[in-house]
Structures are given as C-alpha cells and as structure tokens.
Amino acid sequence: MQTDQQRRQYLQAMVIQTWLLRRPESRCLEEAPISENVDIHQANQVVSALEQPVVATDWHGLQAEVSVCRRCDLCQQRNQTVFGVGNPDADLLVVGEAPGAEEDAQGEPFVGASGKLLNQMLLAIGLKRENVYIANIVKCRPTDDRDPRAAEVAACEHYLKQQIALIQPKIIFAVGRIAAQNLLKSDQKVGDMRGQKFEYGDSRISLVVSYHPAYLLRMPSAKRKAWQDLLFARQVLNSK
Ligand code: URA
C-alpha cells in the first residue's frame, strides 16, 4: 500500500504541485500531426514486410523472432532490438514510440531520462515498473532519434499486436503522438485524445492517451495534465 507521503514524494519527483493552481494553465505546444509522406522505398518496405511469415504466437518465440528481425532498414543501424520489459501478465501496458540511444545500448525500453520520469509517473499511481509491461511501437532505434516512418511502423506492427494478444492487459496507456495515432489509427492530436477512454482494435482493450515523457521533460507545464491522465487511467483500471 502506498502512503500519502510516498505519493507526495513521487509527485514531487514528477515536479507536479499537489495542490490546485489558481492561475490559468500556461498554453503548451501540442505535438505535431503525423506525416503523410510515404515514398516508394517505404512502400516497398511495407510490401516486403507483409510478405514475411506470420509472427510467432508464443512469448519466447516472439522474443526470438524480434531479436533477429530484418523486416525494415532500422535493423542496419541498431545495436540490438528492444522487445519490451516488465510483467507479461500485467494489467497495464505502456506503449511508447521507439528506442533511443540508451535503450538501443541496453536492450530495454525507457531506461533514459524519459524512462526515469515514466517510472515516477507510474509510481505516482501506485504501479511499479516491474509490475506493468512497457513496449514501443517499433523495436529498433531510428537513426538520429527521428520519428519512425510509416513503413517501419507497418513492418513492426505485428510484433506489438502479438504482444498485446499475449499480455491481454486491462488497459493500454499510450504515451505520445506516435503511439496514440498508430494504435488508434487516428490522426488526432494527443491533446484532443486525452481524457477519453478508447478501445484498441477488435480486442476492445481500453486505451488511454497521454503525453510522452520526453515531451513532459521539454514542457514541464504539461505535467499537470499528464497527472490527470494517470488518474484517469487508474480509474479505468480500477473499474475492470
Ligand atoms: N522513448 C520511447 O518512446 N521509448 C523508449 O523506449 C525510450 C524513449
């Protein structure tokens, strides 16, 4: 059980004031909409990805398959694939965007500065990193930490789908535009998707959208909204 003092400490670590501000919230920049530019090279990558055999249906087989994946060009620059981390029976699945440099070096998602903030966000609603599952839309680091391209997302999509089918979480917490837009097949802004309970695919798993921790590090004024999103996610989880 988490004490109020612990919760305050986690919230302080997130640099969230635990009382309501009287002044109006400062306006934050929203994350930009997804690019619709898909070139012929990307299209060819999608076609070749779709021609590949179906992904493994068991956890270890899936992990092994991802570790040697060459479905898109991201395999050329990576140090290693980043499958995911946490409890494969978790009630809550966090989905981020893509590994960065530290994740690529360690083979684990969200281990850099964003990861530290994500851990604190989870603790603030009483969840330890090891008790949830954390995965990304793509399993390899895009060079220079650019957004993953549509073809790369398409090439990797079956892996995450299969992870979700095996974990069967009660709720998916999608952090950031890339995760939210790709999971929901939407081009809405994160700011417009927040505060709603969506359903993911045919499984109709509840899905809640929030800001990416990296965005929160750049825009600390958005942390209050992220805290509201976490409370909403907790409420949805508690209702299951
Ligand atoms: N950002 C993400 O979206 N995922 C990671 O694993 C690390 C940073």
Coordinates of N, CA and C and ligand atoms in Angstrom, one line a residue:
M1 N 0.8 -1.2 0.0 CA 0.0 0.0 0.0 C 0.9 1.3 0.0
Q2 N 0.5 2.2 -0.8 CA 1.3 3.4 -0.9 C 0.8 4.5 0.1
T3 N 1.8 5.0 0.9 CA 1.3 6.1 1.8 C 1.2 7.4 1.1
D4 N 0.5 8.3 1.8 CA 0.3 9.7 1.2 C 1.7 10.3 1.0
Q5 N 2.6 10.0 2.0 CA 3.9 10.7 2.0 C 4.7 10.2 0.8
Q6 N 4.6 8.8 0.5 CA 5.3 8.3 -0.6 C 4.8 8.9 -1.9
R7 N 3.4 9.0 -2.0 CA 2.8 9.5 -3.2 C 3.2 11.0 -3.4
R8 N 3.3 11.7 -2.3 CA 3.7 13.1 -2.4 C 5.2 13.2 -3.0
Q9 N 6.0 12.2 -2.5 CA 7.4 12.2 -2.9 C 7.5 11.9 -4.4
Y10 N 6.7 11.0 -4.9 CA 6.7 10.6 -6.3 C 6.2 11.8 -7.1
L11 N 5.1 12.5 -6.6 CA 4.6 13.6 -7.3 C 5.6 14.7 -7.4
Q12 N 6.3 14.9 -6.3 CA 7.3 16.0 -6.2 C 8.5 15.6 -7.2
A13 N 8.8 14.3 -7.3 CA 9.8 13.9 -8.2 C 9.3 14.2 -9.7
M14 N 8.0 14.1 -9.9 CA 7.5 14.5 -11.2 C 7.4 16.0 -11.4
V15 N 7.7 16.7 -10.3 CA 7.6 18.2 -10.3 C 6.2 18.6 -10.6
I16 N 5.3 17.9 -9.9 CA 3.9 18.3 -10.0 C 3.5 18.8 -8.7
Q17 N 2.9 20.0 -8.6 CA 2.4 20.5 -7.4 C 1.1 19.8 -7.0
T18 N 1.0 19.4 -5.7 CA -0.1 18.6 -5.3 C -1.3 19.4 -4.8
W19 N -1.2 20.7 -5.1 CA -2.4 21.5 -4.8 C -2.8 22.1 -6.2
L20 N -4.1 22.6 -6.2 CA -4.5 23.2 -7.5 C -4.0 24.6 -7.7
L21 N -3.5 24.9 -8.9 CA -3.0 26.2 -9.1 C -4.2 27.1 -9.4
R22 N -4.1 28.4 -8.9 CA -5.2 29.3 -9.1 C -5.1 30.0 -10.5
R23 N -3.8 30.2 -10.9 CA -3.6 30.9 -12.2 C -4.0 29.9 -13.3
P24 N -4.5 30.5 -14.5 CA -4.8 29.6 -15.6 C -3.6 28.8 -16.1
E25 N -3.8 27.6 -16.6 CA -2.6 26.9 -17.1 C -2.0 27.6 -18.3
S26 N -0.7 27.5 -18.3 CA 0.0 28.0 -19.5 C -0.3 27.2 -20.7
R27 N -0.4 27.8 -21.8 CA -0.7 27.0 -23.0 C 0.6 26.3 -23.5
C28 N 0.4 25.0 -23.8 CA 1.6 24.2 -24.2 C 1.5 24.0 -25.7
L29 N 2.6 23.8 -26.4 CA 2.6 23.4 -27.8 C 2.1 22.0 -27.8
E30 N 1.2 21.7 -28.7 CA 0.8 20.4 -28.9 C 1.8 19.7 -29.9
E31 N 1.8 18.3 -29.8 CA 2.7 17.6 -30.7 C 2.2 17.7 -32.1
A32 N 3.1 17.7 -33.1 CA 2.7 17.9 -34.5 C 2.0 16.7 -35.0
P33 N 1.1 16.9 -36.0 CA 0.4 15.7 -36.6 C 1.3 14.8 -37.4
I34 N 0.9 13.6 -37.6 CA 1.7 12.6 -38.3 C 1.9 13.0 -39.7
S35 N 3.1 12.6 -40.2 CA 3.4 13.0 -41.6 C 2.7 12.0 -42.5
E36 N 2.2 12.5 -43.7 CA 1.5 11.6 -44.6 C 2.4 11.2 -45.8
N37 N 3.7 11.7 -45.7 CA 4.6 11.4 -46.9 C 5.1 10.0 -46.8
V38 N 4.8 9.2 -47.7 CA 5.3 7.8 -47.8 C 6.0 7.7 -49.2
D39 N 7.3 7.5 -49.2 CA 7.9 7.4 -50.6 C 7.9 5.9 -51.0
I40 N 8.3 5.7 -52.3 CA 8.3 4.4 -52.9 C 9.1 3.4 -52.2
H41 N 10.3 3.9 -51.6 CA 11.1 3.0 -50.8 C 10.4 2.5 -49.6
Q42 N 9.7 3.4 -48.9 CA 8.9 3.0 -47.8 C 7.8 2.0 -48.2
A43 N 7.2 2.3 -49.3 CA 6.1 1.4 -49.7 C 6.6 0.0 -50.0
N44 N 7.8 0.0 -50.6 CA 8.4 -1.4 -50.9 C 8.7 -2.1 -49.6
Q45 N 9.1 -1.3 -48.6 CA 9.4 -2.0 -47.3 C 8.2 -2.6 -46.7
V46 N 7.0 -1.9 -46.9 CA 5.8 -2.4 -46.3 C 5.4 -3.7 -47.1
V47 N 5.5 -3.6 -48.4 CA 5.2 -4.8 -49.2 C 6.0 -6.0 -48.7
S48 N 7.4 -5.8 -48.6 CA 8.2 -6.9 -48.2 C 7.9 -7.4 -46.8
A49 N 7.6 -6.4 -45.9 CA 7.3 -6.8 -44.6 C 6.0 -7.7 -44.5
L50 N 5.0 -7.3 -45.3 CA 3.8 -8.0 -45.3 C 4.0 -9.4 -46.0
E51 N 5.0 -9.6 -46.8 CA 5.2 -10.9 -47.4 C 5.9 -11.9 -46.4
Q52 N 6.4 -11.3 -45.3 CA 7.1 -12.2 -44.4 C 6.2 -13.1 -43.7
P53 N 6.7 -14.3 -43.2 CA 5.8 -15.2 -42.4 C 5.2 -14.6 -41.2
V54 N 4.1 -15.1 -40.8 CA 3.3 -14.7 -39.6 C 4.2 -14.8 -38.3
V55 N 4.1 -13.8 -37.4 CA 4.9 -13.8 -36.2 C 4.6 -15.0 -35.3
A56 N 5.6 -15.4 -34.5 CA 5.4 -16.5 -33.5 C 4.2 -16.2 -32.6
T57 N 3.6 -17.2 -32.1 CA 2.4 -17.0 -31.3 C 2.7 -17.2 -29.8
D58 N 3.9 -17.6 -29.5 CA 4.2 -17.7 -28.0 C 5.3 -16.7 -27.7
W59 N 5.4 -16.4 -26.4 CA 6.2 -15.2 -25.9 C 7.7 -15.4 -26.3
H60 N 8.2 -16.6 -26.0 CA 9.6 -16.8 -26.3 C 9.9 -16.8 -27.7
G61 N 9.0 -17.4 -28.5 CA 9.2 -17.5 -30.0 C 9.2 -16.1 -30.5
L62 N 8.3 -15.3 -30.0 CA 8.1 -13.9 -30.4 C 9.4 -13.1 -30.1
Q63 N 9.9 -13.3 -28.9 CA 11.1 -12.6 -28.5 C 12.3 -12.9 -29.4
A64 N 12.4 -14.2 -29.7 CA 13.5 -14.7 -30.5 C 13.3 -14.1 -32.0
E65 N 12.1 -14.1 -32.4 CA 11.8 -13.6 -33.8 C 12.2 -12.1 -33.9
V66 N 11.8 -11.4 -32.9 CA 12.1 -9.9 -32.9 C 13.6 -9.7 -32.9
S67 N 14.3 -10.5 -32.1 CA 15.7 -10.3 -31.9 C 16.6 -10.4 -33.2
V68 N 16.0 -11.1 -34.2 CA 16.8 -11.2 -35.4 C 16.0 -10.6 -36.6
C69 N 15.1 -9.8 -36.3 CA 14.2 -9.2 -37.3 C 15.0 -8.3 -38.3
R70 N 14.7 -8.5 -39.6 CA 15.3 -7.7 -40.6 C 14.2 -7.2 -41.6
R71 N 13.0 -6.9 -41.0 CA 11.9 -6.5 -41.9 C 12.0 -5.1 -42.4
C72 N 12.8 -4.3 -41.8 CA 12.9 -2.9 -42.3 C 14.4 -2.4 -42.1
D73 N 14.7 -1.3 -42.6 CA 16.0 -0.8 -42.6 C 16.6 -0.4 -41.2
L74 N 15.7 -0.3 -40.3 CA 16.2 0.0 -38.9 C 17.1 -1.1 -38.4
C75 N 17.1 -2.2 -38.9 CA 18.0 -3.3 -38.4 C 19.4 -3.0 -38.7
Q76 N 19.7 -2.2 -39.7 CA 21.0 -1.9 -40.2 C 21.9 -1.1 -39.2
Q77 N 21.2 -0.2 -38.5 CA 22.0 0.7 -37.6 C 21.9 0.3 -36.1
R78 N 21.0 -0.6 -35.8 CA 20.7 -0.9 -34.4 C 21.9 -1.7 -33.7
N79 N 22.0 -1.5 -32.4 CA 22.9 -2.4 -31.7 C 22.2 -3.7 -31.3
Q80 N 20.9 -3.5 -31.0 CA 20.1 -4.7 -30.7 C 18.6 -4.2 -30.7
T81 N 17.7 -5.2 -30.8 CA 16.3 -4.9 -30.8 C 15.9 -4.6 -29.3
V82 N 14.8 -4.0 -29.1 CA 14.3 -3.7 -27.8 C 12.8 -4.2 -27.7
F83 N 12.7 -5.4 -27.2 CA 11.4 -6.1 -27.3 C 10.4 -5.5 -26.3
G84 N 10.8 -5.3 -25.1 CA 9.8 -4.8 -24.1 C 10.3 -5.3 -22.7
V85 N 9.7 -4.8 -21.7 CA 10.1 -5.1 -20.3 C 9.0 -5.1 -19.4
G86 N 9.0 -6.0 -18.3 CA 8.0 -6.0 -17.3 C 7.3 -7.3 -17.2
N87 N 6.1 -7.2 -16.7 CA 5.3 -8.4 -16.4 C 4.5 -8.8 -17.6
P88 N 4.7 -9.9 -18.2 CA 3.9 -10.3 -19.4 C 2.4 -10.6 -19.0
D89 N 2.1 -10.6 -17.7 CA 0.7 -10.8 -17.3 C 0.2 -9.5 -16.7
A90 N 0.8 -8.4 -17.1 CA 0.4 -7.1 -16.5 C -1.0 -6.7 -16.8
D91 N -1.6 -5.9 -15.9 CA -2.9 -5.3 -16.2 C -2.8 -4.1 -17.1
L92 N -1.6 -3.4 -16.9 CA -1.4 -2.1 -17.6 C -0.2 -2.3 -18.6
L93 N -0.5 -1.9 -19.8 CA 0.6 -1.9 -20.8 C 0.9 -0.5 -21.2
V94 N 2.1 0.0 -21.1 CA 2.5 1.3 -21.6 C 3.1 1.1 -23.0
V95 N 2.6 1.9 -23.9 CA 3.2 1.8 -25.2 C 3.8 3.2 -25.6
G96 N 5.1 3.2 -25.9 CA 5.8 4.4 -26.3 C 6.1 4.3 -27.8
E97 N 7.1 5.1 -28.2 CA 7.4 5.3 -29.6 C 8.4 4.3 -30.2
A98 N 9.7 4.6 -29.7 CA 10.8 3.8 -30.3 C 12.0 3.9 -29.3
P99 N 12.9 2.9 -29.4 CA 14.1 3.0 -28.5 C 14.9 4.2 -28.9
G100 N 15.5 4.8 -27.9 CA 16.5 5.9 -28.2 C 17.9 5.3 -28.0
A101 N 18.9 6.1 -27.9 CA 20.3 5.6 -27.8 C 20.5 4.7 -26.6
E102 N 20.0 5.1 -25.5 CA 20.3 4.3 -24.3 C 19.6 3.0 -24.3
E103 N 18.3 3.0 -24.9 CA 17.5 1.8 -25.0 C 18.2 0.8 -25.9
D104 N 18.7 1.4 -27.0 CA 19.4 0.6 -28.0 C 20.7 0.0 -27.4
A105 N 21.4 0.7 -26.5 CA 22.6 0.2 -25.9 C 22.2 -0.9 -24.9
Q106 N 21.1 -0.7 -24.1 CA 20.8 -1.6 -23.0 C 19.8 -2.7 -23.4
G107 N 19.1 -2.5 -24.5 CA 18.1 -3.5 -24.9 C 16.8 -3.5 -24.1
E108 N 16.6 -2.4 -23.5 CA 15.4 -2.2 -22.6 C 14.7 -0.9 -22.9
P109 N 13.4 -0.9 -23.0 CA 12.7 0.4 -23.3 C 12.7 1.3 -22.1
F110 N 12.7 2.6 -22.4 CA 12.5 3.7 -21.4 C 13.5 3.5 -20.2
V111 N 14.8 3.5 -20.5 CA 15.8 3.5 -19.5 C 16.6 4.8 -19.4
G112 N 16.3 5.8 -20.3 CA 17.0 7.1 -20.2 C 16.2 8.0 -19.4
A113 N 16.3 9.3 -19.6 CA 15.7 10.4 -18.8 C 14.2 10.2 -18.9
S114 N 13.6 9.9 -20.1 CA 12.2 9.7 -20.2 C 11.7 8.5 -19.4
G115 N 12.6 7.5 -19.3 CA 12.2 6.3 -18.6 C 12.1 6.6 -17.1
K116 N 13.1 7.4 -16.6 CA 13.0 7.8 -15.2 C 11.7 8.5 -14.8
L117 N 11.4 9.4 -15.7 CA 10.1 10.1 -15.5 C 8.9 9.2 -15.6
L118 N 9.0 8.3 -16.5 CA 7.9 7.3 -16.7 C 7.7 6.5 -15.4
N119 N 8.8 6.0 -14.9 CA 8.8 5.2 -13.6 C 8.1 6.0 -12.5
Q120 N 8.5 7.3 -12.4 CA 7.9 8.1 -11.3 C 6.4 8.3 -11.6
M121 N 6.0 8.5 -12.8 CA 4.6 8.7 -13.2 C 3.8 7.4 -12.7
L122 N 4.4 6.2 -13.0 CA 3.7 5.0 -12.7 C 3.6 4.9 -11.2
L123 N 4.7 5.2 -10.5 CA 4.7 5.1 -9.0 C 3.7 6.0 -8.4
A124 N 3.5 7.1 -9.0 CA 2.5 8.1 -8.5 C 1.1 7.5 -8.5
I125 N 0.8 6.5 -9.3 CA -0.5 5.9 -9.2 C -0.4 4.5 -8.7
G126 N 0.7 4.2 -7.9 CA 0.9 3.0 -7.2 C 1.4 1.8 -8.0
L127 N 2.0 2.1 -9.2 CA 2.4 1.0 -10.0 C 3.9 1.0 -10.2
K128 N 4.5 -0.2 -9.9 CA 6.0 -0.3 -10.1 C 6.3 -0.7 -11.6
R129 N 7.4 -0.2 -12.0 CA 7.8 -0.5 -13.4 C 7.7 -2.1 -13.7
E130 N 8.2 -2.9 -12.7 CA 8.3 -4.3 -13.0 C 6.9 -5.0 -13.0
N131 N 5.9 -4.3 -12.5 CA 4.5 -4.9 -12.5 C 3.7 -4.5 -13.7
V132 N 4.1 -3.5 -14.5 CA 3.4 -3.2 -15.7 C 4.2 -3.8 -16.9
Y133 N 3.8 -3.7 -18.1 CA 4.6 -4.1 -19.2 C 4.8 -2.8 -20.0
I134 N 6.1 -2.7 -20.5 CA 6.4 -1.5 -21.3 C 7.0 -1.9 -22.7
A135 N 6.4 -1.4 -23.7 CA 6.8 -1.7 -25.1 C 6.7 -0.5 -26.0
N136 N 7.3 -0.6 -27.2 CA 7.2 0.5 -28.1 C 6.5 0.1 -29.4
I137 N 6.2 1.1 -30.2 CA 5.6 0.9 -31.5 C 6.6 0.2 -32.4
V138 N 7.8 0.7 -32.4 CA 8.9 0.0 -33.1 C 10.0 -0.5 -32.2
K139 N 10.6 -1.6 -32.6 CA 11.5 -2.3 -31.7 C 13.0 -1.9 -31.9
C140 N 13.3 -1.1 -32.9 CA 14.6 -0.7 -33.2 C 14.7 0.8 -33.2
R141 N 15.9 1.3 -32.9 CA 16.1 2.7 -32.8 C 16.2 3.4 -34.2
P142 N 15.3 4.4 -34.4 CA 15.5 5.1 -35.7 C 16.7 6.0 -35.6
T143 N 17.5 6.0 -36.6 CA 18.8 6.8 -36.6 C 18.5 8.2 -36.2
D144 N 19.3 8.8 -35.5 CA 19.2 10.2 -35.1 C 17.9 10.5 -34.3
D145 N 17.3 9.4 -33.8 CA 16.1 9.6 -33.0 C 15.0 10.3 -33.7
R146 N 14.9 10.2 -35.0 CA 13.8 10.8 -35.7 C 12.5 9.9 -35.4
D147 N 11.4 10.4 -35.9 CA 10.1 9.6 -35.7 C 10.2 8.4 -36.6
P148 N 9.7 7.3 -36.2 CA 9.7 6.1 -37.1 C 8.8 6.4 -38.3
R149 N 9.3 5.9 -39.5 CA 8.5 6.1 -40.7 C 7.3 5.1 -40.7
A150 N 6.4 5.5 -41.6 CA 5.2 4.6 -41.7 C 5.5 3.2 -42.1
A151 N 6.5 3.0 -43.0 CA 6.9 1.7 -43.4 C 7.5 0.9 -42.2
E152 N 8.3 1.6 -41.4 CA 8.9 0.9 -40.3 C 7.8 0.5 -39.2
V153 N 6.9 1.4 -39.0 CA 5.8 1.1 -38.1 C 5.0 -0.1 -38.7
A154 N 4.7 -0.1 -40.0 CA 4.0 -1.2 -40.6 C 4.7 -2.5 -40.4
A155 N 6.1 -2.5 -40.6 CA 6.9 -3.7 -40.6 C 6.9 -4.3 -39.2
C156 N 6.7 -3.4 -38.2 CA 6.9 -3.9 -36.8 C 5.5 -4.1 -36.1
E157 N 4.4 -3.7 -36.8 CA 3.1 -3.7 -36.1 C 2.7 -5.1 -35.6
H158 N 3.0 -6.1 -36.4 CA 2.5 -7.5 -35.9 C 3.2 -7.9 -34.6
Y159 N 4.4 -7.4 -34.3 CA 5.0 -7.8 -33.1 C 4.2 -7.2 -31.9
L160 N 3.9 -5.9 -32.0 CA 3.2 -5.3 -30.9 C 1.8 -5.9 -30.7
K161 N 1.2 -6.2 -31.9 CA -0.2 -6.8 -31.9 C -0.1 -8.1 -31.1
Q162 N 0.9 -8.9 -31.4 CA 1.0 -10.2 -30.8 C 1.4 -10.1 -29.3
Q163 N 2.2 -9.1 -29.0 CA 2.5 -8.9 -27.6 C 1.2 -8.5 -26.8
I164 N 0.4 -7.7 -27.4 CA -0.9 -7.3 -26.8 C -1.8 -8.5 -26.6
A165 N -1.9 -9.3 -27.7 CA -2.7 -10.5 -27.6 C -2.3 -11.5 -26.5
L166 N -0.9 -11.6 -26.3 CA -0.4 -12.5 -25.3 C -0.6 -11.9 -23.9
I167 N -0.3 -10.6 -23.7 CA -0.4 -10.0 -22.4 C -1.9 -9.8 -22.0
Q168 N -2.7 -9.5 -22.9 CA -4.1 -9.2 -22.6 C -4.3 -8.2 -21.5
P169 N -3.7 -7.0 -21.6 CA -3.8 -6.1 -20.5 C -5.2 -5.6 -20.3
K170 N -5.5 -5.0 -19.2 CA -6.8 -4.4 -19.0 C -6.9 -3.0 -19.6
I171 N -5.7 -2.4 -19.6 CA -5.7 -1.1 -20.2 C -4.3 -0.8 -20.9
I172 N -4.4 -0.1 -22.0 CA -3.2 0.3 -22.7 C -3.0 1.8 -22.4
F173 N -1.9 2.2 -22.0 CA -1.6 3.6 -21.7 C -0.6 4.1 -22.8
A174 N -1.2 4.8 -23.8 CA -0.4 5.2 -25.0 C 0.3 6.5 -24.7
V175 N 1.6 6.6 -24.7 CA 2.3 7.8 -24.4 C 2.8 8.5 -25.7
G176 N 2.3 9.6 -26.0 CA 2.8 10.3 -27.2 C 2.1 10.1 -28.4
R177 N 2.3 11.0 -29.4 CA 1.6 11.0 -30.6 C 1.8 9.7 -31.4
I178 N 3.0 9.3 -31.6 CA 3.3 8.1 -32.4 C 2.5 6.9 -31.9
A179 N 2.6 6.7 -30.6 CA 1.9 5.5 -30.0 C 0.4 5.7 -30.2
A180 N -0.1 6.8 -29.8 CA -1.6 7.0 -29.8 C -2.1 6.9 -31.3
Q181 N -1.5 7.6 -32.2 CA -2.0 7.7 -33.5 C -1.9 6.3 -34.2
N182 N -0.9 5.6 -34.0 CA -0.7 4.3 -34.6 C -1.6 3.2 -34.0
L183 N -1.8 3.2 -32.7 CA -2.6 2.2 -32.0 C -4.1 2.5 -32.4
L184 N -4.5 3.7 -32.5 CA -5.9 4.1 -32.7 C -6.2 4.3 -34.2
K185 N -5.1 4.3 -35.1 CA -5.3 4.6 -36.5 C -6.0 5.9 -36.7
S186 N -5.4 6.9 -36.0 CA -6.1 8.2 -36.0 C -5.0 9.2 -36.3
D187 N -5.5 10.4 -36.7 CA -4.5 11.5 -36.9 C -4.8 12.7 -36.0
Q188 N -5.6 12.4 -34.9 CA -5.9 13.4 -33.9 C -4.6 13.8 -33.1
K189 N -4.6 15.0 -32.6 CA -3.5 15.4 -31.7 C -3.7 14.7 -30.4
V190 N -2.6 14.6 -29.7 CA -2.6 14.0 -28.3 C -3.5 14.8 -27.4
G191 N -3.4 16.1 -27.6 CA -4.3 17.0 -26.7 C -5.7 16.8 -26.9
D192 N -6.1 16.3 -28.1 CA -7.6 16.1 -28.4 C -8.0 14.7 -28.0
M193 N -7.0 13.8 -27.8 CA -7.3 12.4 -27.5 C -7.3 12.2 -26.0
R194 N -6.7 13.1 -25.2 CA -6.6 12.9 -23.8 C -8.0 12.9 -23.2
G195 N -8.1 12.3 -22.0 CA -9.3 12.3 -21.2 C -10.4 11.5 -21.7
Q196 N -10.2 10.6 -22.8 CA -11.2 9.8 -23.3 C -10.8 8.3 -23.1
K197 N -11.8 7.4 -23.0 CA -11.4 6.0 -23.0 C -11.7 5.5 -24.4
F198 N -10.6 5.1 -25.1 CA -10.8 4.5 -26.4 C -10.8 2.9 -26.2
E199 N -11.0 2.3 -27.4 CA -10.9 0.8 -27.4 C -9.9 0.4 -28.5
Y200 N -9.0 -0.5 -28.1 CA -7.9 -0.9 -29.1 C -8.4 -2.1 -29.9
G201 N -8.5 -1.9 -31.2 CA -8.8 -3.0 -32.1 C -10.0 -3.8 -31.8
D202 N -9.9 -5.1 -32.3 CA -11.0 -6.0 -32.2 C -11.1 -6.5 -30.7
S203 N -10.0 -6.5 -30.0 CA -10.0 -6.9 -28.6 C -10.7 -5.9 -27.7
R204 N -10.9 -4.7 -28.2 CA -11.6 -3.6 -27.5 C -11.0 -3.4 -26.1
I205 N -9.7 -3.6 -25.9 CA -9.0 -3.3 -24.7 C -9.1 -1.7 -24.5
S206 N -9.4 -1.3 -23.3 CA -9.4 0.1 -23.0 C -8.1 0.8 -23.3
L207 N -8.1 1.9 -23.8 CA -6.9 2.6 -24.2 C -7.0 4.1 -23.8
V208 N -6.0 4.6 -23.0 CA -6.0 6.0 -22.6 C -4.7 6.6 -23.1
V209 N -4.9 7.9 -23.6 CA -3.7 8.6 -24.2 C -3.2 9.6 -23.3
S210 N -1.9 9.8 -23.3 CA -1.3 10.9 -22.6 C 0.0 11.4 -23.3
Y211 N 0.6 12.4 -22.7 CA 1.8 12.9 -23.4 C 3.0 12.0 -23.2
H212 N 3.9 12.1 -24.1 CA 5.2 11.3 -24.0 C 6.0 11.9 -22.9
P213 N 6.7 11.1 -22.1 CA 7.6 11.6 -21.0 C 8.6 12.6 -21.6
A214 N 9.1 12.3 -22.8 CA 10.1 13.2 -23.3 C 9.5 14.6 -23.6
Y215 N 8.3 14.6 -24.0 CA 7.6 15.9 -24.2 C 7.4 16.6 -22.8
L216 N 7.1 15.8 -21.8 CA 6.9 16.4 -20.5 C 8.2 17.0 -19.9
L217 N 9.3 16.4 -20.3 CA 10.6 16.9 -19.9 C 10.9 18.2 -20.6
R218 N 10.4 18.3 -21.9 CA 10.6 19.6 -22.6 C 9.6 20.7 -22.2
M219 N 8.4 20.2 -21.8 CA 7.2 21.1 -21.4 C 6.7 20.7 -20.0
P220 N 7.5 21.1 -19.0 CA 7.0 20.7 -17.7 C 5.6 21.2 -17.3
S221 N 5.2 22.3 -18.0 CA 3.8 22.8 -17.7 C 2.7 21.8 -18.1
A222 N 3.1 20.8 -18.9 CA 2.1 19.8 -19.3 C 2.0 18.7 -18.3
K223 N 2.8 18.7 -17.2 CA 2.8 17.6 -16.3 C 1.5 17.5 -15.5
R224 N 0.9 18.6 -15.3 CA -0.4 18.6 -14.5 C -1.4 17.8 -15.3
K225 N -1.4 18.0 -16.6 CA -2.4 17.3 -17.5 C -2.0 15.8 -17.5
A226 N -0.7 15.5 -17.5 CA -0.3 14.1 -17.5 C -0.7 13.4 -16.2
W227 N -0.7 14.2 -15.1 CA -1.2 13.6 -13.8 C -2.6 13.3 -13.9
Q228 N -3.4 14.2 -14.5 CA -4.9 13.9 -14.7 C -5.1 12.7 -15.5
D229 N -4.2 12.5 -16.6 CA -4.3 11.3 -17.4 C -4.0 10.0 -16.6
L230 N -3.0 10.1 -15.8 CA -2.7 9.0 -15.0 C -3.8 8.6 -14.0
L231 N -4.4 9.6 -13.4 CA -5.5 9.3 -12.5 C -6.7 8.7 -13.3
F232 N -6.9 9.2 -14.5 CA -8.0 8.7 -15.3 C -7.7 7.2 -15.7
A233 N -6.4 7.0 -16.1 CA -6.0 5.6 -16.4 C -6.2 4.7 -15.2
R234 N -5.8 5.1 -14.0 CA -6.0 4.4 -12.8 C -7.5 4.0 -12.5
Q235 N -8.3 5.1 -12.8 CA -9.8 4.9 -12.6 C -10.3 3.8 -13.6
V236 N -9.9 3.9 -14.8 CA -10.3 2.9 -15.8 C -9.9 1.5 -15.4
L237 N -8.6 1.4 -14.9 CA -8.1 0.2 -14.5 C -8.9 -0.4 -13.3
N238 N -9.2 0.5 -12.3 CA -9.9 0.1 -11.1 C -11.3 -0.4 -11.4
S239 N -11.8 0.1 -12.6 CA -13.2 -0.3 -12.9 C -13.3 -1.7 -13.5
K240 N -12.1 -2.3 -13.8 CA -12.1 -3.6 -14.5 C -12.2 -4.7 -13.5
Ligands
URA1 N1 11.1 6.9 -25.9 C1 10.2 5.9 -26.2 O1 9.2 6.2 -26.8 N2 10.6 4.7 -26.0 C2 11.7 4.3 -25.3 O2 11.9 3.2 -25.1 C3 12.5 5.4 -24.9 C4 12.2 6.6 -25.2

